[in-house]
Coordinates of C-alpha atoms and ligand atoms in Angstrom, one line a residue:
M1 CA -20.6 54.5 -30.1
P2 CA -22.8 55.4 -27.1
T3 CA -24.5 58.7 -27.3
D4 CA -26.3 58.8 -24.0
R5 CA -24.8 60.8 -21.2
P6 CA -22.6 58.7 -18.9
P7 CA -22.4 59.4 -15.2
Q8 CA -20.2 62.4 -14.1
R9 CA -16.6 61.5 -13.6
T10 CA -13.4 63.4 -13.3
P11 CA -11.5 63.6 -16.6
L12 CA -9.1 60.7 -15.9
Q13 CA -11.7 58.6 -14.2
G14 CA -13.8 59.0 -17.3
V15 CA -10.9 57.9 -19.5
R16 CA -9.8 55.0 -17.3
G17 CA -13.3 53.8 -17.0
R18 CA -13.4 53.1 -20.7
F19 CA -10.1 51.4 -20.8
H20 CA -10.4 49.3 -17.6
G21 CA -13.4 47.2 -17.7
R22 CA -16.3 49.7 -17.7
G23 CA -16.1 50.5 -21.4
P24 CA -16.1 47.9 -24.2
A25 CA -13.3 45.4 -23.7
R26 CA -10.3 46.5 -25.7
Q27 CA -6.6 47.1 -25.1
Q28 CA -5.6 50.4 -23.6
G29 CA -4.3 52.8 -26.3
S30 CA -5.8 50.9 -29.2
A31 CA -8.2 52.8 -31.4
M32 CA -11.8 51.7 -31.9
S33 CA -12.0 49.4 -34.9
Q34 CA -12.7 51.4 -38.1
S35 CA -16.0 49.7 -38.6
H36 CA -17.2 50.9 -35.1
R37 CA -15.9 54.4 -35.4
S38 CA -18.3 57.2 -36.2
S39 CA -17.8 60.9 -36.0
R40 CA -21.6 61.4 -35.9
I41 CA -21.9 61.9 -32.1
S42 CA -25.2 63.4 -31.2
G43 CA -25.3 65.6 -28.2
F44 CA -21.5 65.8 -27.9
H45 CA -21.8 69.5 -27.1
K46 CA -24.0 68.8 -24.2
K47 CA -21.5 66.6 -22.4
S48 CA -18.9 67.6 -19.9
P49 CA -15.3 68.0 -21.0
A50 CA -14.5 64.8 -19.1
E51 CA -17.2 62.9 -20.9
R52 CA -16.1 64.3 -24.3
L53 CA -12.5 63.3 -23.6
A54 CA -13.5 59.8 -22.7
I55 CA -15.4 59.5 -26.1
V56 CA -12.4 61.0 -28.0
S57 CA -10.0 58.7 -26.2
E58 CA -12.0 55.7 -27.2
F59 CA -12.4 56.9 -30.7
A60 CA -8.7 57.6 -31.2
G61 CA -7.3 55.0 -29.0
L62 CA -5.5 57.5 -26.8
G63 CA -3.5 56.1 -24.0
G64 CA -4.1 57.3 -20.5
A65 CA -0.9 59.4 -20.6
A66 CA -2.1 61.3 -23.8
A67 CA -5.6 61.8 -22.3
A68 CA -4.1 63.1 -19.0
K69 CA -2.0 65.6 -21.0
L70 CA -5.1 66.9 -22.7
S71 CA -7.1 67.2 -19.5
D72 CA -4.3 69.1 -17.7
T73 CA -5.3 72.6 -18.7
G74 CA -2.5 74.3 -16.8
N75 CA -3.1 77.9 -16.1
L76 CA -6.5 77.9 -17.8
D77 CA -9.4 76.7 -15.7
L78 CA -11.2 73.9 -17.4
D79 CA -14.6 75.5 -16.7
L80 CA -13.4 78.7 -18.3
A81 CA -12.0 76.9 -21.3
D82 CA -15.4 75.2 -21.7
R83 CA -17.1 78.6 -21.8
L84 CA -14.6 80.2 -24.2
V85 CA -15.1 77.6 -27.1
E86 CA -17.3 74.7 -27.9
N87 CA -16.8 70.9 -27.4
V88 CA -13.8 71.4 -25.1
V89 CA -11.8 68.4 -24.1
G90 CA -8.6 70.1 -22.8
S91 CA -6.2 72.9 -23.6
M92 CA -3.1 73.3 -25.8
N93 CA -0.4 75.2 -24.0
I94 CA 2.1 77.4 -25.9
P95 CA 5.3 78.7 -24.4
L96 CA 5.3 82.3 -23.2
G97 CA 8.6 84.1 -23.6
I98 CA 9.5 87.7 -22.6
A99 CA 11.3 90.0 -25.1
T100 CA 13.7 92.4 -23.3
N101 CA 15.4 95.6 -24.4
M102 CA 12.2 97.1 -25.9
K103 CA 11.8 100.9 -25.6
V104 CA 8.8 102.4 -27.3
D105 CA 8.3 106.2 -27.2
G106 CA 10.8 106.4 -24.4
E107 CA 9.0 103.8 -22.3
E108 CA 10.9 100.7 -21.1
L109 CA 8.8 97.6 -21.9
L110 CA 9.0 93.9 -21.4
I111 CA 7.0 92.1 -24.1
P112 CA 5.1 88.8 -23.4
M113 CA 5.1 86.6 -26.5
A114 CA 3.2 83.4 -26.9
T115 CA 4.7 81.3 -29.7
E116 CA 5.7 77.7 -30.4
E117 CA 8.5 78.8 -32.9
S118 CA 12.1 79.0 -31.8
S119 CA 14.1 82.2 -32.3
V120 CA 11.1 84.5 -32.4
V121 CA 11.6 86.0 -28.9
A122 CA 15.3 86.2 -29.3
A123 CA 14.9 88.1 -32.6
V124 CA 13.0 90.8 -30.9
C125 CA 15.5 91.1 -28.0
N126 CA 18.4 91.4 -30.5
A127 CA 16.7 94.0 -32.7
A128 CA 15.6 96.1 -29.8
R129 CA 19.1 96.0 -28.2
Q130 CA 20.7 97.3 -31.5
C131 CA 18.5 100.4 -31.5
Y132 CA 18.1 100.9 -27.8
D133 CA 20.9 103.5 -27.4
A134 CA 19.6 105.4 -30.4
G135 CA 16.2 105.8 -28.7
G136 CA 14.4 102.6 -29.5
F137 CA 11.1 102.8 -31.3
T138 CA 8.7 105.6 -31.9
S139 CA 5.0 104.8 -32.7
S140 CA 1.7 106.4 -33.7
M141 CA -1.8 105.3 -34.6
S142 CA -4.4 106.5 -37.1
G143 CA -7.2 106.0 -34.6
T144 CA -9.4 103.2 -33.3
L145 CA -12.0 103.1 -36.0
M146 CA -13.5 99.8 -37.2
I147 CA -15.6 99.3 -40.3
A148 CA -18.9 97.3 -40.6
Q149 CA -20.2 96.4 -44.0
I150 CA -23.9 95.9 -45.0
Q151 CA -24.4 94.3 -48.4
A152 CA -27.6 95.2 -50.4
I153 CA -28.3 93.6 -53.7
G154 CA -31.1 94.0 -56.3
V155 CA -31.1 97.8 -55.9
A156 CA -32.7 99.2 -59.0
D157 CA -31.0 102.6 -58.8
P158 CA -27.8 102.0 -56.8
H159 CA -26.3 105.4 -57.4
A160 CA -29.4 107.2 -56.3
A161 CA -29.8 104.8 -53.4
R162 CA -26.3 105.6 -52.3
L163 CA -27.2 109.3 -51.9
R164 CA -30.4 108.3 -50.1
I165 CA -28.4 106.4 -47.5
L166 CA -25.8 109.2 -47.1
G167 CA -28.7 111.7 -46.6
R168 CA -29.8 109.7 -43.5
R169 CA -26.6 110.2 -41.6
D170 CA -28.2 111.5 -38.4
E171 CA -30.7 108.7 -38.4
I172 CA -28.0 106.1 -39.0
K173 CA -25.9 107.6 -36.1
A174 CA -28.9 107.3 -33.8
V175 CA -29.5 103.7 -34.7
C176 CA -25.8 102.7 -34.3
D177 CA -25.2 104.6 -31.0
G178 CA -28.4 103.2 -29.6
C179 CA -26.9 99.7 -29.8
D180 CA -24.0 100.2 -27.4
P181 CA -24.5 102.8 -24.6
I182 CA -21.4 101.5 -22.8
L183 CA -19.2 102.1 -25.8
L184 CA -20.6 105.6 -26.0
K185 CA -19.8 106.1 -22.3
F186 CA -16.2 105.3 -23.0
G187 CA -16.0 107.9 -25.8
G188 CA -16.7 105.5 -28.8
G189 CA -19.6 105.1 -31.1
F190 CA -20.7 106.0 -34.7
R191 CA -18.4 108.3 -36.6
D192 CA -19.3 108.2 -40.3
V193 CA -21.1 106.3 -43.0
E194 CA -19.8 105.6 -46.5
V195 CA -21.5 103.9 -49.4
R196 CA -19.9 102.1 -52.3
V197 CA -21.4 100.8 -55.5
L198 CA -19.5 97.6 -56.1
D199 CA -19.3 95.9 -59.5
S200 CA -19.6 92.1 -58.9
Q201 CA -20.2 88.9 -60.9
G202 CA -23.8 89.1 -59.7
G203 CA -24.3 92.7 -60.8
P204 CA -24.0 96.0 -58.8
M205 CA -24.0 95.7 -55.1
L206 CA -24.6 98.6 -52.7
I207 CA -22.1 98.3 -49.8
T208 CA -22.7 100.5 -46.8
H209 CA -19.7 101.1 -44.4
L210 CA -20.3 102.1 -40.8
I211 CA -17.3 103.7 -39.4
V212 CA -17.3 103.2 -35.6
D213 CA -14.8 104.2 -32.9
T214 CA -14.6 101.1 -30.7
R215 CA -12.0 102.6 -28.3
D216 CA -10.5 99.9 -26.1
A217 CA -12.4 97.0 -27.6
M218 CA -11.5 95.2 -30.8
G219 CA -15.1 95.9 -31.6
A220 CA -16.4 93.0 -33.6
N221 CA -19.5 92.5 -31.6
A222 CA -20.2 96.2 -31.3
V223 CA -20.0 96.9 -35.0
N224 CA -21.8 93.7 -36.0
S225 CA -24.7 94.6 -33.8
M226 CA -24.9 98.0 -35.4
A227 CA -24.8 96.5 -38.9
E228 CA -27.6 94.1 -38.0
K229 CA -29.7 96.8 -36.4
L230 CA -29.4 99.1 -39.4
A231 CA -29.9 96.5 -42.1
P232 CA -33.7 96.6 -42.2
H233 CA -33.5 100.4 -42.7
I234 CA -31.0 100.0 -45.6
A235 CA -33.4 97.5 -47.2
E236 CA -36.2 100.0 -46.8
W237 CA -34.3 103.0 -48.1
T238 CA -32.8 101.2 -51.1
G239 CA -35.6 98.8 -52.1
G240 CA -32.9 96.1 -52.2
R241 CA -32.4 92.8 -50.3
V242 CA -29.8 92.9 -47.5
Y243 CA -27.6 89.9 -46.9
L244 CA -24.3 90.2 -45.1
R245 CA -23.9 92.5 -42.0
I246 CA -20.4 92.0 -40.6
L247 CA -17.2 93.9 -39.8
S248 CA -14.3 94.1 -42.2
N249 CA -11.0 92.8 -41.0
L250 CA -9.3 95.2 -43.4
A251 CA -9.2 97.7 -40.5
D252 CA -7.4 100.4 -42.5
R253 CA -8.8 103.2 -40.2
R254 CA -6.9 101.5 -37.3
L255 CA -3.4 101.6 -38.6
A256 CA -0.5 101.2 -36.1
R257 CA 2.8 102.6 -37.1
A258 CA 6.3 102.2 -35.7
H259 CA 9.8 103.5 -36.6
A260 CA 13.3 103.0 -35.5
V261 CA 16.8 103.9 -36.5
W262 CA 19.6 101.4 -36.2
P263 CA 23.0 103.1 -36.1
L264 CA 25.6 101.8 -38.6
D265 CA 28.1 100.8 -35.9
Q266 CA 25.4 98.8 -34.0
I267 CA 24.4 96.6 -37.0
G268 CA 27.9 95.8 -38.4
G269 CA 28.5 98.3 -41.1
E270 CA 27.4 99.4 -44.6
A271 CA 27.3 95.9 -46.1
V272 CA 24.8 94.7 -43.5
R273 CA 22.7 97.9 -43.9
D274 CA 22.7 97.6 -47.6
G275 CA 21.8 93.9 -47.4
I276 CA 18.8 94.7 -45.3
V277 CA 17.6 97.5 -47.6
S278 CA 18.0 95.2 -50.6
A279 CA 16.1 92.5 -48.8
Y280 CA 13.2 95.0 -48.3
H281 CA 13.4 95.9 -52.0
F282 CA 13.2 92.2 -52.9
A283 CA 10.1 91.7 -50.7
D284 CA 8.4 94.9 -52.0
A285 CA 8.9 93.7 -55.6
D286 CA 8.0 90.1 -55.3
P287 CA 5.0 88.5 -53.7
Y288 CA 6.8 85.2 -53.2
R289 CA 9.3 86.9 -51.0
A290 CA 6.8 89.3 -49.5
A291 CA 4.7 86.4 -48.1
T292 CA 7.7 85.1 -46.2
H293 CA 8.9 88.6 -45.2
N294 CA 5.4 89.5 -43.8
K295 CA 5.1 86.0 -42.2
G296 CA 8.3 86.9 -40.2
I297 CA 6.7 90.2 -39.1
M298 CA 3.6 88.3 -38.0
N299 CA 5.8 85.9 -36.0
G300 CA 6.3 88.9 -33.6
V301 CA 2.9 90.5 -34.0
S302 CA 0.8 87.3 -33.6
A303 CA 2.8 86.2 -30.5
V304 CA 1.8 89.4 -28.6
V305 CA -1.7 89.3 -30.0
L306 CA -2.1 85.8 -28.7
A307 CA -0.4 86.5 -25.4
T308 CA -2.9 89.3 -24.7
G309 CA -5.9 87.1 -25.6
N310 CA -6.6 89.0 -28.8
D311 CA -7.8 87.5 -32.1
T312 CA -4.7 86.5 -34.1
R313 CA -6.7 85.7 -37.3
A314 CA -8.4 89.1 -37.3
V315 CA -5.0 90.8 -37.1
E316 CA -3.4 88.5 -39.7
A317 CA -6.2 88.9 -42.2
G318 CA -6.1 92.7 -41.8
A319 CA -2.3 92.7 -42.2
H320 CA -2.2 90.6 -45.4
A321 CA -5.2 92.4 -47.0
Y322 CA -3.4 95.7 -46.2
A323 CA -0.2 94.4 -47.8
A324 CA -2.2 93.9 -51.0
R325 CA -4.0 97.2 -51.0
D326 CA -2.3 98.4 -54.2
G327 CA -3.4 95.3 -56.1
R328 CA 0.0 93.6 -55.5
Y329 CA 1.0 91.9 -52.3
R330 CA 3.9 93.9 -50.8
S331 CA 6.1 94.4 -47.7
L332 CA 4.4 95.8 -44.6
T333 CA 7.8 97.4 -43.6
R334 CA 10.1 99.8 -45.3
F335 CA 13.9 100.1 -44.9
E336 CA 15.9 103.1 -46.1
V337 CA 19.2 104.8 -45.4
T338 CA 19.1 108.0 -43.4
A339 CA 21.0 111.2 -44.3
S340 CA 23.7 110.2 -41.8
G341 CA 24.0 106.7 -43.3
D342 CA 22.2 104.8 -40.6
L343 CA 19.4 102.3 -41.2
S344 CA 15.8 103.5 -40.9
G345 CA 13.0 101.0 -40.5
S346 CA 9.2 101.6 -40.4
I347 CA 6.0 99.6 -40.4
E348 CA 2.4 100.4 -40.9
L349 CA -0.4 97.8 -40.5
P350 CA -4.0 97.5 -39.3
M351 CA -4.1 96.5 -35.7
A352 CA -7.5 95.7 -34.4
V353 CA -6.7 94.7 -30.8
G354 CA -8.5 95.4 -27.5
L355 CA -8.1 95.4 -23.8
I356 CA -11.8 94.6 -23.3
G357 CA -13.8 91.7 -24.8
G358 CA -13.1 88.3 -26.3
A359 CA -10.5 86.4 -24.2
T360 CA -8.6 89.5 -23.2
K361 CA -10.5 90.0 -20.0
A362 CA -11.5 86.3 -19.4
H363 CA -8.2 84.6 -19.8
P364 CA -6.1 85.0 -16.6
T365 CA -2.8 84.6 -18.6
A366 CA -3.9 87.4 -21.0
Q367 CA -4.6 89.6 -18.0
A368 CA -1.2 88.9 -16.6
C369 CA 0.5 89.6 -20.0
L370 CA -1.4 92.9 -20.2
K371 CA -0.1 93.8 -16.8
I372 CA 3.5 93.0 -17.8
L373 CA 3.0 95.3 -20.8
G374 CA 1.5 98.0 -18.6
V375 CA -0.6 99.3 -21.5
A376 CA -3.5 101.6 -20.5
S377 CA -5.3 101.6 -23.8
A378 CA -6.0 99.5 -26.9
E379 CA -4.2 102.1 -28.9
R380 CA -1.0 101.8 -26.8
L381 CA -1.1 98.0 -27.2
A382 CA -1.5 98.3 -31.0
R383 CA 1.5 100.7 -31.2
V384 CA 3.7 98.4 -29.1
I385 CA 2.7 95.4 -31.2
A386 CA 3.7 97.3 -34.4
A387 CA 7.1 98.0 -32.9
V388 CA 7.5 94.3 -32.1
G389 CA 6.6 93.5 -35.8
L390 CA 9.3 95.9 -37.0
A391 CA 11.9 94.5 -34.6
Q392 CA 11.1 91.0 -35.7
N393 CA 11.5 91.9 -39.3
F394 CA 14.8 93.7 -38.7
S395 CA 16.3 90.6 -37.1
A396 CA 15.1 88.3 -39.8
L397 CA 16.4 90.5 -42.6
K398 CA 19.7 91.0 -40.9
A399 CA 20.2 87.3 -40.4
L400 CA 19.1 86.6 -44.0
A401 CA 21.4 89.3 -45.4
T402 CA 24.4 88.0 -43.4
T403 CA 24.9 84.6 -41.9
G404 CA 21.6 83.1 -43.1
I405 CA 18.6 82.2 -40.9
Q406 CA 19.6 78.7 -40.0
K407 CA 22.6 79.7 -37.8
G408 CA 20.5 81.6 -35.3
H409 CA 17.8 78.9 -35.4
M410 CA 20.3 76.1 -34.9
A411 CA 20.6 75.9 -31.1
L412 CA 16.9 75.7 -30.4
H413 CA 16.1 73.7 -33.5
A414 CA 18.8 71.2 -32.4
Q415 CA 17.0 70.9 -29.0
N416 CA 13.7 70.2 -30.8
I417 CA 15.4 67.5 -32.9
A418 CA 17.0 66.0 -29.9
M419 CA 13.6 65.7 -28.2
M420 CA 12.1 64.2 -31.4
A421 CA 14.8 61.6 -31.3
G422 CA 13.8 60.7 -27.8
A423 CA 16.2 62.6 -25.6
V424 CA 14.9 63.6 -22.2
G425 CA 16.1 65.8 -19.3
G426 CA 19.8 66.5 -19.5
E427 CA 20.2 64.4 -22.6
I428 CA 18.4 67.1 -24.6
D429 CA 21.2 69.8 -24.2
R430 CA 24.0 67.3 -24.6
V431 CA 22.6 65.8 -27.8
A432 CA 21.7 69.3 -29.2
R433 CA 25.3 70.6 -28.4
I434 CA 26.8 67.7 -30.4
L435 CA 24.4 68.2 -33.3
V436 CA 25.4 71.9 -33.5
E437 CA 29.1 71.1 -33.2
R438 CA 28.8 68.6 -36.1
G439 CA 26.8 71.1 -38.1
T440 CA 24.3 68.4 -39.0
V441 CA 21.0 68.8 -37.2
R442 CA 19.0 65.8 -38.2
Q443 CA 16.8 63.3 -36.3
D444 CA 18.7 60.2 -37.5
V445 CA 22.0 61.8 -36.3
A446 CA 20.4 62.8 -33.0
Q447 CA 19.2 59.2 -32.6
A448 CA 22.7 57.8 -33.2
I449 CA 24.2 60.3 -30.7
L450 CA 21.6 59.4 -28.1
E451 CA 22.2 55.6 -28.5
D452 CA 26.0 56.1 -28.2
M453 CA 25.5 58.3 -25.1
R454 CA 23.1 55.8 -23.4
A455 CA 25.4 52.9 -24.3
A456 CA 28.4 54.7 -22.8
A457 CA 26.4 55.4 -19.6
R458 CA 25.5 51.7 -19.1
Ligands
LIG501 P1 -17.0 92.4 -26.6 O1 -18.3 92.6 -27.2 O2 -16.8 91.2 -25.7 O3 -16.6 93.7 -25.7 C1 -16.7 95.0 -26.3 C2 -17.8 95.8 -25.5 O4 -17.3 96.1 -24.2 C3 -18.1 97.1 -26.2 O5 -19.0 97.0 -27.2 C4 -18.6 97.9 -25.0 O6 -20.0 97.7 -24.9 C5 -17.9 97.3 -23.8 N1 -16.8 98.2 -23.2 C6 -16.5 98.3 -21.9 N2 -15.5 99.2 -21.8 C7 -15.1 99.6 -23.0 C8 -14.1 100.4 -23.4 N3 -13.2 101.1 -22.6 N4 -13.9 100.6 -24.8 C9 -14.7 100.0 -25.6 N5 -15.7 99.2 -25.2 C10 -15.9 98.9 -23.9 O7 -15.7 92.4 -27.6 P2 -15.5 92.9 -29.0 O8 -14.3 93.7 -29.0 O9 -16.7 93.5 -29.6 O10 -15.3 91.5 -29.8 C11 -14.1 90.9 -29.8 C12 -14.3 89.4 -30.1 O11 -15.1 89.2 -31.3 C13 -13.0 88.6 -30.3 O12 -13.1 87.5 -29.5 C14 -13.1 88.2 -31.8 O13 -12.5 87.0 -31.9 C15 -14.6 88.1 -32.0 N6 -15.1 88.2 -33.4 C16 -14.2 88.5 -34.5 C17 -14.8 88.6 -35.8 C18 -13.8 89.0 -36.9 O14 -12.7 89.4 -36.7 N7 -14.3 88.9 -38.2 C19 -16.1 88.4 -36.0 C20 -16.9 88.1 -34.9 C21 -16.4 88.0 -33.6

């Protein structure tokens, strides 16, 4: 495997060069023989995306068509992709759908959702339609506070050291606020300090929490910088050794909340309502069910988080940690019956999202999605996302408590199966329709239908 830097070529020239004479003689599309393959590629990060793609193509035996797909970065400029993450060779495009019918705090909204899963966008549209006339969703937020943790170990007197840190509040505030004057300008900055003595396998640890208002930023970089700057002071004041200095993704000072009432006549009567409430009771009592219940919520949440260029893993980690805050993993939503007999749904979860920083500003599609949403603050974005999570969960529970989840999934799922069977263009819809009519959505059945269809057309 060559590790020197080949001459600059466009992505496809680079790939073709290796398959058509300039590279080692081997058949197009065939992988390098196992004995010649090595993942130890020195200087890979210093190469251009085209050069990296050529190397990967040779390593994996990618054909020209597969390599061309990778190098077609669509609405993301290749240079920008190369700046966002390391060792870029291309981009992975995900469909962007728009959920309609959403009304949050009286405001009409169209919701951009980036997801590869069928039925997710439709679920939000359906849930929102069924509570639209009753006012849609209301929302609120606990604030935009993030937590950074500083870990100190080997502290001889952890309880006394705790008080020493708490007594330095003004000094701590000055150090933290000195890290980010821009954040201060926008009304954010240090808000509080808390110190916990944590029992651990390695003995007591002293954990300092910096509580920071990060306003319209998710805030990871801001609070991490503050924690790193304060760490030597913590070591000095406690006599301990400081190791970790990093934000907590359990952003429980940044809770987004949403609520909606679904009138009985909109959802199909008492049996449906009671089925949804019972489904919530099931999830709240059983972690096996709660994991799937909350995964459904995150189908909606993560799709908007991704569409707006925010960090899906940060929000997911926060949501699941919050769901387990009582020591048992539970539902992030609650469903109850109102005094008038309608269905009331609510959600509360950490929502560390921003309009500034990360890919939110850099990615042109994220910018377009934020414009579609029309949100003027990170708080507003977080509240809307919470409403989307609740909508998603309502639709999933309604389907599960009535017809089952597969019926709604079937049409789009059948299209995926048709494509997997090799259907192209107009064939996809025709094969999918027959699969749904037969009630058997399987790849082997799709293949048989496709073969019959093509034979009949000959
Ligand atoms: P950032 O540092 O790029 O931008 C935030 C900064 O922008 C602020 O600190 C402030 O200086 C400035 N700013 C300008 N206008 C502002 C306003 N109106 N409100 C607030 N700040 C304003 O971004 P970030 O939000 O600090 O970091 C987000 C990125 O960090 C994400 O990409 C995330 O993936 C990544 N990250 C996450 C973790 C984690 O979740 N554990 C850890 C490290 C990094």
